[in-house]
Amino acid sequence: MNNTDIIGLHQQFVMNTYVPSIPLVRGKGARVWDADGGEYLDFLGGIAVVTVGHCHPHVTKAIRQQAGKLVHVSNLYYNENQPRLAQKLVERAGLGESRVFFGNSGAEANEGLIKLARLWGHDQGRYEIITMRNSFHGRTLATLTATGQVKVQKGFEPLPVGFTLADFNNLESVRAAITDKTVAVLTEAVQGEGGILPATPEFMRGLRQLCDEKNLLLLCDEVQCGMGRTGKWFGFQDYDAQPDAFSLAKGLANGYPIGAIVAGPKLANLFQPGHHASTFGGTPLACAAALATIEAMEAEHCLENAAKMSELFMGLLQKLAKKYSFIQTVRGKGLMIGVICDRPCKDLENLMRARGLLALTTNNLIMRFLPPLNITAAQVRKAARIFADSCAAWQQQLAAAPQA
Ligand SMILES: *Cc1c(COP(=O)(O)O)cnc(C)c1O
């Protein structure tokens, strides 16, 4: 099938929930190819999922081997990979005595966090969770209600009860949202969909103190900013604040579906048989993919590389910000980088793709870059060159058709 065949078939039979751009059929490292042979440098990484690059040989080998050995048995039986992966996550989280629950996606992991919090507060009649404006927590009914963006909620009312919004990076607004029903505060350390906006150190530290003072749980959604993305294993580790539990998904298994909750001492032993479950959660195959991803990250020093390549890429982008007045700022952490434009930048994304660079517009005004964590300096320079060419082309377009 060529590009046209794939697009035609898709448009006939697949629900119209997305607006895909090009059909991709093959990937290697930071490069992907479409069905007509077009090559792209992938600085989106499947939205912060492809941690060590497409079809990483170590991960591919682990998936192949495990697929030939045992794929799924259900959680009625032990499997060797699930506890090994749980141990690795617990050790890297550093929350003290912790336990892990495995699911299949970010939304499912956040649902688990919400259930943990509700169960913890149940005897005291506390169930309200404070979440942040512009956050993103998923598309299930509970997680879209937790999400601080009206656009994901519209049309699906009535929404579940028990969620209250506060302003990100505004501790007083969180304090003001607390009632006698509040049980937890849920936040990302770096807002992803909301626009690649890092929490301030004062906010994260303040949240931890506030939660301690009011006997609330601090929950972190690490679905996008976790697994090395920020240059630390987990986004909260850049701050002087530890959550009571956090969720993971996107980058955990390099593209193989998996989600997880890591719960620290207050919550690790709360769920008991019957409280929570997931048929596909923590299969031998998913856990093998995640274990291999972590091994590859360590072998290739991905945390250090993310920090180093972040500096290089941000520096190159800052130069362009000086040159083009439509770029307002460049911000982010590690390889979670946003270029904030003064107008909707979908056209810029299209110009980049036409020149062989994939990235994604988020929140209308923000060009978001989430490359693999083992990206090389040469690839970063190439991406910056293509981005510069695309900016020049956009500048010309804008000059030819000025905004009304
Ligand atoms: C993507 C994302 C989710 C939802 O993950 P799914 O796997 O799509 O359900 C939740 N939280 C954050 C921060 C995300 O970026």
GROMACS .gro file of C-alpha atoms and ligand atoms in nm:
model
  419
    1MET     CA    1   0.000   0.000   0.000
    2ASN     CA    2   0.123   0.350  -0.080
    3ASN     CA    3   0.041   0.669   0.111
    4THR     CA    4  -0.281   0.730  -0.083
    5ASP     CA    5  -0.408   0.371  -0.033
    6ILE     CA    6  -0.352   0.385   0.343
    7ILE     CA    7  -0.519   0.724   0.381
    8GLY     CA    8  -0.819   0.614   0.172
    9LEU     CA    9  -0.873   0.293   0.370
   10HIS     CA   10  -0.832   0.472   0.702
   11GLN     CA   11  -1.077   0.745   0.614
   12GLN     CA   12  -1.339   0.485   0.526
   13PHE     CA   13  -1.315   0.253   0.827
   14VAL     CA   14  -1.149   0.422   1.124
   15MET     CA   15  -1.336   0.660   1.355
   16ASN     CA   16  -1.267   1.021   1.290
   17THR     CA   17  -1.110   1.101   1.630
   18TYR     CA   18  -0.769   1.209   1.503
   19VAL     CA   19  -0.632   1.421   1.222
   20PRO     CA   20  -0.335   1.210   1.107
   21SER     CA   21  -0.089   1.370   0.866
   22ILE     CA   22   0.122   1.105   0.690
   23PRO     CA   23   0.120   0.722   0.690
   24LEU     CA   24   0.435   0.585   0.854
   25VAL     CA   25   0.547   0.231   0.786
   26ARG     CA   26   0.901   0.194   0.920
   27GLY     CA   27   1.129   0.342   1.185
   28LYS     CA   28   1.492   0.320   1.298
   29GLY     CA   29   1.629   0.528   1.583
   30ALA     CA   30   1.511   0.885   1.537
   31ARG     CA   31   1.412   0.830   1.174
   32VAL     CA   32   1.081   0.715   1.023
   33TRP     CA   33   0.965   0.651   0.667
   34ASP     CA   34   0.628   0.689   0.498
   35ALA     CA   35   0.478   0.439   0.254
   36ASP     CA   36   0.612   0.630  -0.045
   37GLY     CA   37   0.967   0.624   0.090
   38GLY     CA   38   0.970   0.976   0.237
   39GLU     CA   39   1.214   1.006   0.530
   40TYR     CA   40   1.158   1.213   0.844
   41LEU     CA   41   1.357   1.302   1.153
   42ASP     CA   42   1.121   1.220   1.438
   43PHE     CA   43   1.132   1.487   1.709
   44LEU     CA   44   0.793   1.386   1.843
   45GLY     CA   45   0.878   1.025   1.932
   46GLY     CA   46   0.515   0.913   1.927
   47ILE     CA   47   0.439   1.189   2.182
   48ALA     CA   48   0.717   1.118   2.435
   49VAL     CA   49   0.677   0.742   2.397
   50VAL     CA   50   0.975   0.629   2.189
   51THR     CA   51   1.233   0.676   2.464
   52VAL     CA   52   1.531   0.500   2.301
   53GLY     CA   53   1.436   0.538   1.934
   54HIS     CA   54   1.223   0.334   1.697
   55CYS     CA   55   1.284  -0.041   1.686
   56HIS     CA   56   1.575  -0.023   1.928
   57PRO     CA   57   1.759  -0.355   1.873
   58HIS     CA   58   1.770  -0.444   2.245
   59VAL     CA   59   1.396  -0.377   2.293
   60THR     CA   60   1.301  -0.549   1.967
   61LYS     CA   61   1.503  -0.855   2.069
   62ALA     CA   62   1.339  -0.866   2.413
   63ILE     CA   63   0.990  -0.840   2.261
   64ARG     CA   64   1.071  -1.112   2.004
   65GLN     CA   65   1.213  -1.348   2.266
   66GLN     CA   66   0.930  -1.295   2.515
   67ALA     CA   67   0.667  -1.326   2.238
   68GLY     CA   68   0.802  -1.672   2.166
   69LYS     CA   69   0.805  -1.770   2.534
   70LEU     CA   70   0.493  -1.635   2.709
   71VAL     CA   71   0.274  -1.337   2.614
   72HIS     CA   72  -0.009  -1.327   2.869
   73VAL     CA   73  -0.130  -1.536   3.161
   74SER     CA   74  -0.353  -1.291   3.359
   75ASN     CA   75  -0.279  -1.173   3.708
   76LEU     CA   76  -0.412  -1.497   3.855
   77TYR     CA   77  -0.056  -1.621   3.812
   78TYR     CA   78   0.283  -1.477   3.895
   79ASN     CA   79   0.511  -1.386   3.609
   80GLU     CA   80   0.883  -1.328   3.633
   81ASN     CA   81   0.900  -0.991   3.454
   82GLN     CA   82   0.636  -0.798   3.651
   83PRO     CA   83   0.814  -0.795   3.990
   84ARG     CA   84   1.152  -0.731   3.825
   85LEU     CA   85   1.012  -0.422   3.655
   86ALA     CA   86   0.833  -0.311   3.973
   87GLN     CA   87   1.161  -0.336   4.163
   88LYS     CA   88   1.341  -0.122   3.905
   89LEU     CA   89   1.075   0.149   3.922
   90VAL     CA   90   1.064   0.148   4.302
   91GLU     CA   91   1.444   0.175   4.325
   92ARG     CA   92   1.458   0.465   4.082
   93ALA     CA   93   1.164   0.651   4.240
   94GLY     CA   94   1.329   0.663   4.583
   95LEU     CA   95   1.003   0.715   4.775
   96GLY     CA   96   1.093   0.458   5.041
   97GLU     CA   97   0.894   0.137   5.083
   98SER     CA   98   0.684   0.135   4.765
   99ARG     CA   99   0.475  -0.092   4.547
  100VAL     CA  100   0.364  -0.084   4.184
  101PHE     CA  101   0.037  -0.159   4.003
  102PHE     CA  102   0.048  -0.217   3.627
  103GLY     CA  103  -0.212  -0.118   3.367
  104ASN     CA  104  -0.202  -0.030   3.000
  105SER     CA  105  -0.220   0.345   2.950
  106GLY     CA  106  -0.178   0.684   3.106
  107ALA     CA  107  -0.548   0.739   3.164
  108GLU     CA  108  -0.577   0.400   3.329
  109ALA     CA  109  -0.281   0.473   3.554
  110ASN     CA  110  -0.436   0.805   3.659
  111GLU     CA  111  -0.771   0.632   3.723
  112GLY     CA  112  -0.578   0.406   3.957
  113LEU     CA  113  -0.429   0.708   4.137
  114ILE     CA  114  -0.777   0.856   4.175
  115LYS     CA  115  -0.910   0.529   4.317
  116LEU     CA  116  -0.616   0.503   4.557
  117ALA     CA  117  -0.683   0.856   4.683
  118ARG     CA  118  -1.056   0.793   4.723
  119LEU     CA  119  -0.999   0.470   4.913
  120TRP     CA  120  -0.745   0.643   5.138
  121GLY     CA  121  -0.992   0.921   5.227
  122HIS     CA  122  -1.305   0.707   5.228
  123ASP     CA  123  -1.351   0.655   5.601
  124GLN     CA  124  -1.327   1.030   5.658
  125GLY     CA  125  -1.569   1.109   5.376
  126ARG     CA  126  -1.296   1.284   5.177
  127TYR     CA  127  -1.288   1.233   4.801
  128GLU     CA  128  -1.223   1.565   4.625
  129ILE     CA  129  -0.908   1.592   4.418
  130ILE     CA  130  -0.760   1.928   4.326
  131THR     CA  131  -0.609   1.937   3.976
  132MET     CA  132  -0.450   2.220   3.777
  133ARG     CA  133  -0.587   2.437   3.500
  134ASN     CA  134  -0.432   2.344   3.162
  135SER     CA  135  -0.331   2.003   3.292
  136PHE     CA  136  -0.391   1.683   3.098
  137HIS     CA  137  -0.469   1.352   3.264
  138GLY     CA  138  -0.644   1.140   2.999
  139ARG     CA  139  -0.970   1.077   2.817
  140THR     CA  140  -1.170   0.845   3.043
  141LEU     CA  141  -1.462   1.015   3.219
  142ALA     CA  142  -1.277   1.057   3.548
  143THR     CA  143  -0.947   1.164   3.393
  144LEU     CA  144  -1.104   1.409   3.147
  145THR     CA  145  -1.278   1.563   3.447
  146ALA     CA  146  -0.944   1.584   3.626
  147THR     CA  147  -0.801   1.747   3.311
  148GLY     CA  148  -0.811   2.125   3.342
  149GLN     CA  149  -0.920   2.192   2.984
  150VAL     CA  150  -1.286   2.247   2.887
  151LYS     CA  151  -1.223   2.129   2.529
  152VAL     CA  152  -1.184   1.764   2.635
  153GLN     CA  153  -1.500   1.777   2.852
  154LYS     CA  154  -1.744   1.951   2.622
  155GLY     CA  155  -2.035   1.728   2.518
  156PHE     CA  156  -1.968   1.459   2.778
  157GLU     CA  157  -2.149   1.617   3.069
  158PRO     CA  158  -2.263   1.534   3.331
  159LEU     CA  159  -1.906   1.492   3.456
  160PRO     CA  160  -1.818   1.276   3.757
  161VAL     CA  161  -1.812   1.461   4.088
  162GLY     CA  162  -1.510   1.509   4.311
  163PHE     CA  163  -1.272   1.729   4.110
  164THR     CA  164  -1.179   2.093   4.174
  165LEU     CA  165  -0.948   2.315   3.970
  166ALA     CA  166  -0.666   2.540   4.086
  167ASP     CA  167  -0.401   2.740   3.902
  168PHE     CA  168  -0.071   2.570   3.820
  169ASN     CA  169   0.227   2.744   3.983
  170ASN     CA  170  -0.006   2.931   4.218
  171LEU     CA  171   0.008   2.783   4.565
  172GLU     CA  172  -0.249   3.022   4.710
  173SER     CA  173  -0.503   2.911   4.451
  174VAL     CA  174  -0.451   2.549   4.559
  175ARG     CA  175  -0.485   2.647   4.923
  176ALA     CA  176  -0.810   2.829   4.844
  177ALA     CA  177  -0.952   2.520   4.668
  178ILE     CA  178  -0.915   2.297   4.976
  179THR     CA  179  -1.238   2.197   5.152
  180ASP     CA  180  -1.314   1.945   5.428
  181LYS     CA  181  -1.380   1.695   5.145
  182THR     CA  182  -1.037   1.734   4.982
  183VAL     CA  183  -0.823   1.421   4.979
  184ALA     CA  184  -0.544   1.489   4.727
  185VAL     CA  185  -0.369   1.727   4.491
  186LEU     CA  186  -0.278   1.590   4.147
  187THR     CA  187  -0.027   1.766   3.922
  188GLU     CA  188   0.229   1.718   3.648
  189ALA     CA  189   0.580   1.839   3.735
  190VAL     CA  190   0.603   1.969   3.379
  191GLN     CA  191   0.270   2.028   3.206
  192GLY     CA  192   0.290   1.853   2.868
  193GLU     CA  193  -0.028   1.902   2.662
  194GLY     CA  194  -0.082   2.226   2.852
  195GLY     CA  195   0.224   2.375   2.681
  196ILE     CA  196   0.553   2.230   2.813
  197LEU     CA  197   0.536   2.439   3.127
  198PRO     CA  198   0.757   2.334   3.420
  199ALA     CA  199   0.638   2.377   3.777
  200THR     CA  200   0.836   2.632   3.974
  201PRO     CA  201   1.049   2.494   4.260
  202GLU     CA  202   0.845   2.707   4.505
  203PHE     CA  203   0.521   2.555   4.378
  204MET     CA  204   0.630   2.191   4.408
  205ARG     CA  205   0.794   2.243   4.746
  206GLY     CA  206   0.493   2.446   4.861
  207LEU     CA  207   0.251   2.173   4.747
  208ARG     CA  208   0.438   1.913   4.949
  209GLN     CA  209   0.428   2.133   5.260
  210LEU     CA  210   0.063   2.222   5.205
  211CYS     CA  211  -0.032   1.855   5.163
  212ASP     CA  212   0.155   1.763   5.481
  213GLU     CA  213  -0.005   2.049   5.671
  214LYS     CA  214  -0.362   1.957   5.559
  215ASN     CA  215  -0.316   1.579   5.556
  216LEU     CA  216  -0.364   1.551   5.179
  217LEU     CA  217  -0.198   1.321   4.931
  218LEU     CA  218   0.036   1.468   4.670
  219LEU     CA  219  -0.004   1.276   4.344
  220CYS     CA  220   0.211   1.332   4.035
  221ASP     CA  221   0.111   1.252   3.679
  222GLU     CA  222   0.444   1.143   3.531
  223VAL     CA  223   0.289   0.997   3.217
  224GLN     CA  224   0.464   1.246   2.988
  225CYS     CA  225   0.744   1.396   3.200
  226GLY     CA  226   0.855   1.064   3.356
  227MET     CA  227   1.101   0.799   3.237
  228GLY     CA  228   1.402   1.021   3.179
  229ARG     CA  229   1.227   1.284   2.967
  230THR     CA  230   1.341   1.572   3.189
  231GLY     CA  231   1.693   1.436   3.241
  232LYS     CA  232   1.591   1.267   3.569
  233TRP     CA  233   1.413   0.934   3.597
  234PHE     CA  234   1.101   1.117   3.706
  235GLY     CA  235   1.001   1.482   3.664
  236PHE     CA  236   0.943   1.540   4.034
  237GLN     CA  237   1.306   1.447   4.104
  238ASP     CA  238   1.411   1.789   3.979
  239TYR     CA  239   1.229   1.932   4.279
  240ASP     CA  240   1.264   1.923   4.652
  241ALA     CA  241   0.930   1.741   4.677
  242GLN     CA  242   0.826   1.377   4.669
  243PRO     CA  243   0.475   1.264   4.579
  244ASP     CA  244   0.286   0.999   4.776
  245ALA     CA  245   0.223   0.819   4.447
  246PHE     CA  246   0.270   0.880   4.076
  247SER     CA  247   0.157   0.747   3.740
  248LEU     CA  248   0.365   0.638   3.441
  249ALA     CA  249   0.288   0.525   3.088
  250LYS     CA  250   0.410   0.690   2.768
  251GLY     CA  251   0.787   0.637   2.770
  252LEU     CA  252   0.795   0.327   2.989
  253ALA     CA  253   0.822   0.054   2.724
  254ASN     CA  254   0.938   0.243   2.411
  255GLY     CA  255   0.598   0.212   2.246
  256TYR     CA  256   0.469  -0.115   2.379
  257PRO     CA  257   0.147  -0.027   2.571
  258ILE     CA  258   0.192  -0.017   2.947
  259GLY     CA  259   0.095   0.202   3.239
  260ALA     CA  260   0.189   0.195   3.605
  261ILE     CA  261   0.125   0.348   3.944
  262VAL     CA  262   0.414   0.370   4.189
  263ALA     CA  263   0.287   0.421   4.544
  264GLY     CA  264   0.506   0.524   4.837
  265PRO     CA  265   0.477   0.425   5.204
  266LYS     CA  266   0.135   0.586   5.273
  267LEU     CA  267  -0.037   0.405   4.986
  268ALA     CA  268   0.175   0.103   4.895
  269ASN     CA  269  -0.031  -0.141   5.100
  270LEU     CA  270  -0.374   0.017   5.061
  271PHE     CA  271  -0.511  -0.178   4.764
  272GLN     CA  272  -0.607  -0.530   4.867
  273PRO     CA  273  -0.748  -0.815   4.654
  274GLY     CA  274  -1.074  -0.700   4.493
  275HIS     CA  275  -0.998  -0.327   4.498
  276HIS     CA  276  -0.845  -0.286   4.155
  277ALA     CA  277  -0.748  -0.497   3.855
  278SER     CA  278  -0.663  -0.492   3.485
  279THR     CA  279  -0.672  -0.801   3.264
  280PHE     CA  280  -0.378  -0.696   3.049
  281GLY     CA  281  -0.188  -0.518   3.326
  282GLY     CA  282   0.175  -0.621   3.362
  283THR     CA  283   0.187  -0.902   3.109
  284PRO     CA  284   0.520  -1.083   3.068
  285LEU     CA  285   0.550  -0.924   2.723
  286ALA     CA  286   0.478  -0.562   2.824
  287CYS     CA  287   0.713  -0.590   3.122
  288ALA     CA  288   0.987  -0.744   2.905
  289ALA     CA  289   0.960  -0.444   2.672
  290ALA     CA  290   0.982  -0.202   2.966
  291LEU     CA  291   1.277  -0.385   3.126
  292ALA     CA  292   1.464  -0.377   2.796
  293THR     CA  293   1.384  -0.006   2.756
  294ILE     CA  294   1.531   0.072   3.099
  295GLU     CA  295   1.839  -0.141   3.020
  296ALA     CA  296   1.889   0.043   2.691
  297MET     CA  297   1.844   0.380   2.866
  298GLU     CA  298   2.117   0.289   3.112
  299ALA     CA  299   2.354   0.140   2.855
  300GLU     CA  300   2.327   0.458   2.648
  301HIS     CA  301   2.331   0.702   2.944
  302CYS     CA  302   2.002   0.853   2.834
  303LEU     CA  303   1.951   1.073   3.141
  304GLU     CA  304   2.286   1.246   3.091
  305ASN     CA  305   2.229   1.262   2.716
  306ALA     CA  306   1.884   1.417   2.761
  307ALA     CA  307   2.033   1.692   2.975
  308LYS     CA  308   2.322   1.752   2.735
  309MET     CA  309   2.113   1.749   2.417
  310SER     CA  310   1.858   1.972   2.587
  311GLU     CA  311   2.122   2.237   2.638
  312LEU     CA  312   2.239   2.211   2.278
  313PHE     CA  313   1.890   2.218   2.126
  314MET     CA  314   1.758   2.494   2.354
  315GLY     CA  315   2.063   2.705   2.270
  316LEU     CA  316   2.004   2.665   1.896
  317LEU     CA  317   1.632   2.741   1.939
  318GLN     CA  318   1.707   3.051   2.151
  319LYS     CA  319   1.909   3.190   1.862
  320LEU     CA  320   1.609   3.151   1.633
  321ALA     CA  321   1.387   3.314   1.895
  322LYS     CA  322   1.605   3.625   1.863
  323LYS     CA  323   1.579   3.618   1.485
  324TYR     CA  324   1.203   3.561   1.441
  325SER     CA  325   0.959   3.789   1.617
  326PHE     CA  326   0.683   3.522   1.605
  327ILE     CA  327   0.881   3.316   1.858
  328GLN     CA  328   0.810   3.447   2.206
  329THR     CA  329   1.008   3.207   2.424
  330VAL     CA  330   1.169   2.866   2.435
  331ARG     CA  331   1.107   2.664   2.750
  332GLY     CA  332   1.103   2.314   2.891
  333LYS     CA  333   1.311   2.062   3.077
  334GLY     CA  334   1.539   1.796   2.934
  335LEU     CA  335   1.405   1.674   2.602
  336MET     CA  336   1.061   1.814   2.664
  337ILE     CA  337   1.092   2.142   2.480
  338GLY     CA  338   0.835   2.396   2.366
  339VAL     CA  339   0.876   2.690   2.131
  340ILE     CA  340   0.606   2.940   2.224
  341CYS     CA  341   0.477   3.135   1.924
  342ASP     CA  342   0.271   3.453   1.919
  343ARG     CA  343   0.009   3.294   1.690
  344PRO     CA  344  -0.129   2.945   1.607
  345CYS     CA  345   0.163   2.747   1.462
  346LYS     CA  346   0.000   2.455   1.275
  347ASP     CA  347   0.133   2.601   0.947
  348LEU     CA  348   0.485   2.593   1.088
  349GLU     CA  349   0.438   2.225   1.181
  350ASN     CA  350   0.332   2.153   0.821
  351LEU     CA  351   0.633   2.340   0.681
  352MET     CA  352   0.863   2.138   0.908
  353ARG     CA  353   0.707   1.809   0.801
  354ALA     CA  354   0.741   1.901   0.434
  355ARG     CA  355   1.114   1.949   0.507
  356GLY     CA  356   1.144   1.617   0.690
  357LEU     CA  357   1.105   1.708   1.058
  358LEU     CA  358   0.822   1.580   1.278
  359ALA     CA  359   0.704   1.771   1.586
  360LEU     CA  360   0.365   1.865   1.721
  361THR     CA  361   0.169   2.180   1.787
  362THR     CA  362   0.015   2.181   2.134
  363ASN     CA  363  -0.228   2.426   2.287
  364ASN     CA  364  -0.239   2.604   1.951
  365LEU     CA  365   0.062   2.831   2.000
  366ILE     CA  366   0.333   2.590   2.105
  367MET     CA  367   0.565   2.378   1.891
  368ARG     CA  368   0.650   2.077   2.103
  369PHE     CA  369   0.968   1.869   2.063
  370LEU     CA  370   0.995   1.528   2.233
  371PRO     CA  371   1.280   1.344   2.057
  372PRO     CA  372   1.419   1.006   2.167
  373LEU     CA  373   1.648   1.041   2.471
  374ASN     CA  374   1.944   0.889   2.284
  375ILE     CA  375   1.928   1.152   2.010
  376THR     CA  376   2.273   1.254   1.881
  377ALA     CA  377   2.423   1.603   1.857
  378ALA     CA  378   2.429   1.569   1.477
  379GLN     CA  379   2.055   1.491   1.476
  380VAL     CA  380   1.982   1.785   1.707
  381ARG     CA  381   2.178   2.016   1.476
  382LYS     CA  382   1.995   1.879   1.172
  383ALA     CA  383   1.656   1.930   1.340
  384ALA     CA  384   1.753   2.286   1.432
  385ARG     CA  385   1.857   2.352   1.070
  386ILE     CA  386   1.526   2.221   0.934
  387PHE     CA  387   1.340   2.421   1.198
  388ALA     CA  388   1.533   2.734   1.096
  389ASP     CA  389   1.447   2.679   0.727
  390SER     CA  390   1.084   2.624   0.821
  391CYS     CA  391   1.080   2.945   1.028
  392ALA     CA  392   1.220   3.134   0.728
  393ALA     CA  393   0.949   2.988   0.504
  394TRP     CA  394   0.680   3.072   0.761
  395GLN     CA  395   0.809   3.427   0.787
  396GLN     CA  396   0.767   3.460   0.409
  397GLN     CA  397   0.416   3.315   0.422
  398LEU     CA  398   0.318   3.553   0.699
  399ALA     CA  399   0.462   3.850   0.512
  400ALA     CA  400   0.267   3.751   0.198
  401ALA     CA  401  -0.062   3.712   0.387
  402PRO     CA  402  -0.056   3.926   0.700
  403GLN     CA  403  -0.294   3.837   0.981
  404ALA     CA  404  -0.626   4.021   0.977
  405LIG     C1  405  -0.076   1.138   2.743
  405LIG     C2  406  -0.102   1.173   2.883
  405LIG     C3  407  -0.200   1.105   2.957
  405LIG     C4  408  -0.292   1.003   2.896
  405LIG     O1  409  -0.224   0.890   2.854
  405LIG     P1  410  -0.299   0.782   2.760
  405LIG     O2  411  -0.200   0.670   2.751
  405LIG     O3  412  -0.326   0.850   2.630
  405LIG     O4  413  -0.425   0.744   2.829
  405LIG     C5  414  -0.213   1.138   3.090
  405LIG     N1  415  -0.136   1.231   3.148
  405LIG     C6  416  -0.041   1.298   3.080
  405LIG     C7  417   0.044   1.396   3.150
  405LIG     C8  418  -0.022   1.272   2.945
  405LIG     O5  419   0.071   1.340   2.875
   0.00000   0.00000   0.00000
